[in-house]
PDB file of C-alpha atoms in Angstrom:
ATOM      1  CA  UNK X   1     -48.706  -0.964  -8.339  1.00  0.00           C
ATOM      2  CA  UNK X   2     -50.901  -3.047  -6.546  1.00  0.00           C
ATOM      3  CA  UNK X   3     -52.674  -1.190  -3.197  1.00  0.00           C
ATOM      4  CA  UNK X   4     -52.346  -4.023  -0.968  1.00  0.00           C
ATOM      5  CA  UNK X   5     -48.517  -5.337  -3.049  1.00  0.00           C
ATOM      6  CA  UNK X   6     -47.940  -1.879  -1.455  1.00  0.00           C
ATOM      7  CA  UNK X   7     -48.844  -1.706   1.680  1.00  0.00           C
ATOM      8  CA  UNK X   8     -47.257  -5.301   2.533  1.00  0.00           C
ATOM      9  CA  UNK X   9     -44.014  -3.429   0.655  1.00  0.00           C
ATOM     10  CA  UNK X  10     -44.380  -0.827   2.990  1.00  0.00           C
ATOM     11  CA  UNK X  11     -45.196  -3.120   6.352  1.00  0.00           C
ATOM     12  CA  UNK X  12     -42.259  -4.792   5.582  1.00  0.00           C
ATOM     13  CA  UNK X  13     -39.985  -1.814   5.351  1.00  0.00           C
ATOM     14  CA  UNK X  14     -41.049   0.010   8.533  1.00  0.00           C
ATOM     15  CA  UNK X  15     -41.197  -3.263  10.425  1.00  0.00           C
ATOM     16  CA  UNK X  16     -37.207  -3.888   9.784  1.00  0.00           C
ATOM     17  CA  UNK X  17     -35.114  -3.759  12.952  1.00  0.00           C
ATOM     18  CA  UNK X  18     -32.839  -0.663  12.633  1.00  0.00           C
ATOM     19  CA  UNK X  19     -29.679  -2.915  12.828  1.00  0.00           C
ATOM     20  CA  UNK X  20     -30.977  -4.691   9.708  1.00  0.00           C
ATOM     21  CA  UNK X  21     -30.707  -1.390   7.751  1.00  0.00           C
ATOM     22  CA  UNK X  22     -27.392  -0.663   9.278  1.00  0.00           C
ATOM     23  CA  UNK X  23     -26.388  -3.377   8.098  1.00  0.00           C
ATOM     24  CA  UNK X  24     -27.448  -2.823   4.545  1.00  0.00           C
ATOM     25  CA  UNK X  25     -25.631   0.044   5.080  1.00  0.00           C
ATOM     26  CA  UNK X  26     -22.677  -1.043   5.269  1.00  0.00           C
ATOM     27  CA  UNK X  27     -22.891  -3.902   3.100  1.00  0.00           C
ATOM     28  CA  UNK X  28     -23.706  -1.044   0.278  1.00  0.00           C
ATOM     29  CA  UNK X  29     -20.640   0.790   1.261  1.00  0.00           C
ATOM     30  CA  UNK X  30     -18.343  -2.177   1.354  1.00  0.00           C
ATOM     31  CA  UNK X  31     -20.113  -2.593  -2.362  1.00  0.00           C
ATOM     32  CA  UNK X  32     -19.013   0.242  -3.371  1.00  0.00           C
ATOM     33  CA  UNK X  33     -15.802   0.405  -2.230  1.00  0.00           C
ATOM     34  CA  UNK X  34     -15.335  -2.597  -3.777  1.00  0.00           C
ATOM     35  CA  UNK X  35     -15.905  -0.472  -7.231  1.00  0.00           C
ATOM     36  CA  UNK X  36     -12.369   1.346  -7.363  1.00  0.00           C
ATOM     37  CA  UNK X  37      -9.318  -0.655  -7.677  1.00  0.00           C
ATOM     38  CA  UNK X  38      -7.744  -1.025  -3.803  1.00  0.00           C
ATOM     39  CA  UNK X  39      -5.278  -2.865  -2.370  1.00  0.00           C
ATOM     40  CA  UNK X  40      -6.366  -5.426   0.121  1.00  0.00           C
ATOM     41  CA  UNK X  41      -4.288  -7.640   3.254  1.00  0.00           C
ATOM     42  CA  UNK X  42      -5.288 -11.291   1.789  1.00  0.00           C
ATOM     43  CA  UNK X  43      -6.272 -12.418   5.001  1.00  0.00           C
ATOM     44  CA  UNK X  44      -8.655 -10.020   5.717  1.00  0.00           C
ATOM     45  CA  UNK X  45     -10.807 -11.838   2.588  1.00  0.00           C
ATOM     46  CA  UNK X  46     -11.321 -14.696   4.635  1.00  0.00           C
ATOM     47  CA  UNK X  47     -13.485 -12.730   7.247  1.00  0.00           C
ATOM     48  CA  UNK X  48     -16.699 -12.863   4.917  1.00  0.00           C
ATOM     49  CA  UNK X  49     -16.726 -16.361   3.801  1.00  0.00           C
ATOM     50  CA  UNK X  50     -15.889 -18.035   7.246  1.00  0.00           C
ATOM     51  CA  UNK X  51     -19.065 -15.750   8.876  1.00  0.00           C
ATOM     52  CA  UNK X  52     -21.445 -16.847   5.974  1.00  0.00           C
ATOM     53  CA  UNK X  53     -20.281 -20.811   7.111  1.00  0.00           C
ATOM     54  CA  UNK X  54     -19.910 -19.857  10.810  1.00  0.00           C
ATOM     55  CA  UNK X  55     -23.761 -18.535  10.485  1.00  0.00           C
ATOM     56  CA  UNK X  56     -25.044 -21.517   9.259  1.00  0.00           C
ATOM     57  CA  UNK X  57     -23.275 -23.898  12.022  1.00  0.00           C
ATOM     58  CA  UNK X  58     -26.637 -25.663  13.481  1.00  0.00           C
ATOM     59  CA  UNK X  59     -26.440 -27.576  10.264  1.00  0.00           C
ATOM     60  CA  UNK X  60     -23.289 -28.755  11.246  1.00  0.00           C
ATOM     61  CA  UNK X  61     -24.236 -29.702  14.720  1.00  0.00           C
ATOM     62  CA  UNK X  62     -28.047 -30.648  13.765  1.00  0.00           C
ATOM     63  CA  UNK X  63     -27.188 -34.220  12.592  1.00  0.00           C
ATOM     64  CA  UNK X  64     -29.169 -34.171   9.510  1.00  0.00           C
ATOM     65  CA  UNK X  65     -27.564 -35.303   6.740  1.00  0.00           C
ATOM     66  CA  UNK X  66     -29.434 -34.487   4.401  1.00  0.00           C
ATOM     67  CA  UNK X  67     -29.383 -30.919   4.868  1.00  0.00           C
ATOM     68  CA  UNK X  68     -25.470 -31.262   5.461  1.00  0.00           C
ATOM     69  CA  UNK X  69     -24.694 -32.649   2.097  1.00  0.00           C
ATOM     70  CA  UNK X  70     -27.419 -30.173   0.351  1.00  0.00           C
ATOM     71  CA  UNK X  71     -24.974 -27.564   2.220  1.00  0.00           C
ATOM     72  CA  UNK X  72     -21.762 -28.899   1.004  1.00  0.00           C
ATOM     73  CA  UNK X  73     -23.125 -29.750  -2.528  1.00  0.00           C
ATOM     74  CA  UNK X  74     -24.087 -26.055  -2.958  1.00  0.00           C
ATOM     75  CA  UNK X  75     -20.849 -25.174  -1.438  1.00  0.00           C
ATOM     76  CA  UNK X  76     -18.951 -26.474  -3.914  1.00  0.00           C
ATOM     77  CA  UNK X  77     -21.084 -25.335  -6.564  1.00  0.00           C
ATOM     78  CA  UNK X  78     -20.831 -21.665  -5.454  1.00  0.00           C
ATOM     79  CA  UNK X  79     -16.861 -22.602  -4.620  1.00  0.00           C
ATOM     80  CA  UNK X  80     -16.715 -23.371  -8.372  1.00  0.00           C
ATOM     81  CA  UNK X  81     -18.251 -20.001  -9.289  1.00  0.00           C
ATOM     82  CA  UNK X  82     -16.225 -17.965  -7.349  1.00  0.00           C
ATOM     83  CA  UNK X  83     -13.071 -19.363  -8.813  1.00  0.00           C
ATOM     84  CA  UNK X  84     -14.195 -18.918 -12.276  1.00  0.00           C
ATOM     85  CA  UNK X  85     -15.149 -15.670 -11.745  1.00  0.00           C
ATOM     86  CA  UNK X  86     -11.621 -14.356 -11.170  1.00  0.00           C
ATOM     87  CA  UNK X  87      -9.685 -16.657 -11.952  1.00  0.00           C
ATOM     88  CA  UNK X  88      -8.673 -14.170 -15.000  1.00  0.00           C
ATOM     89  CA  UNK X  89      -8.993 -11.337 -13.375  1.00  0.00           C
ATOM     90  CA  UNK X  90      -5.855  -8.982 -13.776  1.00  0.00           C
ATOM     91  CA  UNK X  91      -4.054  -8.804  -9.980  1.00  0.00           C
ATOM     92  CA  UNK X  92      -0.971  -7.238  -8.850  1.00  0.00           C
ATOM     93  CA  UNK X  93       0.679  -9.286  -6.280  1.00  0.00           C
ATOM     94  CA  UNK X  94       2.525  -7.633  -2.984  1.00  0.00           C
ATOM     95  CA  UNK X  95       4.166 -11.032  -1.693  1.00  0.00           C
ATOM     96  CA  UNK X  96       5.992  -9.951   1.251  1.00  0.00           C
ATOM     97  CA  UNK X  97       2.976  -8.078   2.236  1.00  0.00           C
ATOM     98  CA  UNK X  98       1.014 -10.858   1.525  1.00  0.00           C
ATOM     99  CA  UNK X  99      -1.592  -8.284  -0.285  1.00  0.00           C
ATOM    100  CA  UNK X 100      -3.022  -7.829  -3.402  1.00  0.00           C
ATOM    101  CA  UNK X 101      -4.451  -5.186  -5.702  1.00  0.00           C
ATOM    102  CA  UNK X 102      -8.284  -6.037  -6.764  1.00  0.00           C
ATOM    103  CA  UNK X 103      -9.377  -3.894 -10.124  1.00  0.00           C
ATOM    104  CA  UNK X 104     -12.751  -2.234  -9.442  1.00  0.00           C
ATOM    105  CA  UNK X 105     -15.773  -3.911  -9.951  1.00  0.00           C
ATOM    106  CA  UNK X 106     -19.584  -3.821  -9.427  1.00  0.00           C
ATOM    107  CA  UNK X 107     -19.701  -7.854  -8.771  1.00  0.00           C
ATOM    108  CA  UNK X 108     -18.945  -7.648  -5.257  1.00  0.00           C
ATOM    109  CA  UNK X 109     -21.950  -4.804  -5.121  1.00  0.00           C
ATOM    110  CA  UNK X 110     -24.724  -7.100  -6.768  1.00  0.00           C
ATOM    111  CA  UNK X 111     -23.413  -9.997  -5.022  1.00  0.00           C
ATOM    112  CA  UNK X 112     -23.917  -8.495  -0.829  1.00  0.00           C
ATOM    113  CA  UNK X 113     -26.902  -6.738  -2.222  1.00  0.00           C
ATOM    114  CA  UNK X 114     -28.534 -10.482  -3.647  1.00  0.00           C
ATOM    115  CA  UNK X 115     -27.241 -11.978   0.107  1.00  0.00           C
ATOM    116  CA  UNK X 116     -28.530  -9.472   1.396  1.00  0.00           C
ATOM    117  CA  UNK X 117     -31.968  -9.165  -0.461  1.00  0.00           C
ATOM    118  CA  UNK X 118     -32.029 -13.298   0.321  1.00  0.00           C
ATOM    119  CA  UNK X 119     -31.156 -12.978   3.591  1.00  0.00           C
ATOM    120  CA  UNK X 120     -34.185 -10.218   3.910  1.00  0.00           C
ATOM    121  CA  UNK X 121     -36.955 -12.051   2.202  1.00  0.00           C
ATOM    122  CA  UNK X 122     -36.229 -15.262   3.720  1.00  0.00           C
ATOM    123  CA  UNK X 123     -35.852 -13.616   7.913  1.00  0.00           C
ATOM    124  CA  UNK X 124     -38.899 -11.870   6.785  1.00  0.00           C
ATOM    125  CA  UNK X 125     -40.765 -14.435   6.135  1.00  0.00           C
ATOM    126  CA  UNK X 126     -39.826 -16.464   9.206  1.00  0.00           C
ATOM    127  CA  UNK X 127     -40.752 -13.570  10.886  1.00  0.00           C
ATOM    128  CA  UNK X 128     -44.399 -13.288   9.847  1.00  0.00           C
ATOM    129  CA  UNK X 129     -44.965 -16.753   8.654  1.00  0.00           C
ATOM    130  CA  UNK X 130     -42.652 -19.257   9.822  1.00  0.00           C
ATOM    131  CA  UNK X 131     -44.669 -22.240   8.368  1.00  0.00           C
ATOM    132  CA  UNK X 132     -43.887 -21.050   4.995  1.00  0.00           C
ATOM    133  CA  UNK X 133     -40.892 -19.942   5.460  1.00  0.00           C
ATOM    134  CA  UNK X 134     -40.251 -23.798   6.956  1.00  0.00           C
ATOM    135  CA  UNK X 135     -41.500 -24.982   3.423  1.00  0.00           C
ATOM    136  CA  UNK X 136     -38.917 -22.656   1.520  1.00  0.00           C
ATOM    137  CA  UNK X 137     -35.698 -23.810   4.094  1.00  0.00           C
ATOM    138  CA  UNK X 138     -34.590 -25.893   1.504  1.00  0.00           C
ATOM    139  CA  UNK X 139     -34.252 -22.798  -1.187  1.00  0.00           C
ATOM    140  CA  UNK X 140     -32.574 -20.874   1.317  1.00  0.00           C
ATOM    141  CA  UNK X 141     -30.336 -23.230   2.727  1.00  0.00           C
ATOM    142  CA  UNK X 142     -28.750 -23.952  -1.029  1.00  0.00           C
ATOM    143  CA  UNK X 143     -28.566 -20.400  -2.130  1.00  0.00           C
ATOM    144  CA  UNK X 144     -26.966 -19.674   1.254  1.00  0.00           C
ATOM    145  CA  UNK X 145     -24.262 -22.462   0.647  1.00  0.00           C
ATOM    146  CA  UNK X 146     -23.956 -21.013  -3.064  1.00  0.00           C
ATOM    147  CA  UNK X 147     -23.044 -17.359  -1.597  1.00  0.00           C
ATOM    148  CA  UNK X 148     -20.616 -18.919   1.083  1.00  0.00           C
ATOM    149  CA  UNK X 149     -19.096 -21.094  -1.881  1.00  0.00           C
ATOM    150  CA  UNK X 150     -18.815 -17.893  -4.385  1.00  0.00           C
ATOM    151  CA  UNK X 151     -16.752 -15.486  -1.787  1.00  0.00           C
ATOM    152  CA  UNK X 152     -14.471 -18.706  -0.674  1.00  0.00           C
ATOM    153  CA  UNK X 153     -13.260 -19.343  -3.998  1.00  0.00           C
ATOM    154  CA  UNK X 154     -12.649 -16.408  -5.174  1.00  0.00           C
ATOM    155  CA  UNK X 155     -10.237 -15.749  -1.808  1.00  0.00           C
ATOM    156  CA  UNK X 156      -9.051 -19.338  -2.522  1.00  0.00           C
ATOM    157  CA  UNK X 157      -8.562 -18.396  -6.585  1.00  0.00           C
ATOM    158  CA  UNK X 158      -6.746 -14.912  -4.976  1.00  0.00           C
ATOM    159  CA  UNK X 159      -4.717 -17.193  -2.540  1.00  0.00           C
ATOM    160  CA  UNK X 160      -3.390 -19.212  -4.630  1.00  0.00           C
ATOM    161  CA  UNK X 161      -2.285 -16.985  -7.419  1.00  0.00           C
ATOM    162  CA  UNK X 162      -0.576 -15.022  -4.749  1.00  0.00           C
ATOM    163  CA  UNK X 163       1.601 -18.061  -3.943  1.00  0.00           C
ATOM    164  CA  UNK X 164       2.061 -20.119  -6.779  1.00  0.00           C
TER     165      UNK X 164
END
């Protein structure tokens, strides 16, 4: 490995906030949790997708359009992806407790740890060189909108296959 690769590796690292890495934390343990098969409350899969669209609300309230309609566009694009992605998957349904059981999987894993890796790169780089990172708002704004998208419609895919 590069010497100076390295040491911007390691500046990076030791110049994380320590809730940043508690956060990975936990995103690694919901991960793997989310390994084993488990029975989950339905509602409770809304949490994550309406924090990932709550987070990005200045869009909302910024009045550009533009970057509204990138938002929704990738939305729907991740949206589209997360139904796909279960729509087959094999579910047992608890109606009256309004809960479902999820097989295990490592998708949910690799999917916080990309946010999370995206979420990293990108607040680092706003951190240390916001007129780059300014350049690169675009990228993050779509992939953002794709991650929202992917964990909406895969509770929406859940939701309705529990009702229908």
């Amino acid at each position: 490995m590069d010497q100076n690769l390295f040491e911007f590796v390691m500046k990076a690292i030791t110049s994380t906030p320590a809730w940043v890495w508690a956060i990975f934390i936990y995103l690694l343990l919901v991960g793997l949790k989310a390994t084993r098969n488990r029975v989950i409350y339905l509602p409770k899969l809304y949490i994550v997708p309406i924090i990932l669209i709550v987070l990005k609300y200045k869009i909302f309230i910024s009045g550009n359009y533009f970057d509204i309609a990138v938002y929704i566009l990738f939305l729907c694009i991740g949206l589209g992806v997360g139904i796909l992605s279960v729509l087959r998957t094999p579910l047992k349904f608890f109606k009256n407790l309004k809960s479902i059981e999820l097989p295990g999987s490592y998708s949910t894993l690799i999917v916080l740890f990309l946010f999370f890796s995206v979420k990293y790169i990108f607040g680092y780089l706003q951190a240390s060189n916001p007129i780059i990172a300014n350049q690169y708002a675009f990228l993050e704004l779509s992939i953002e909108a794709v991650f929202s998208g992917y964990f909406l419609g895969r509770t929406l895919c859940y939701t309705y296959r529990l009702y229908q």
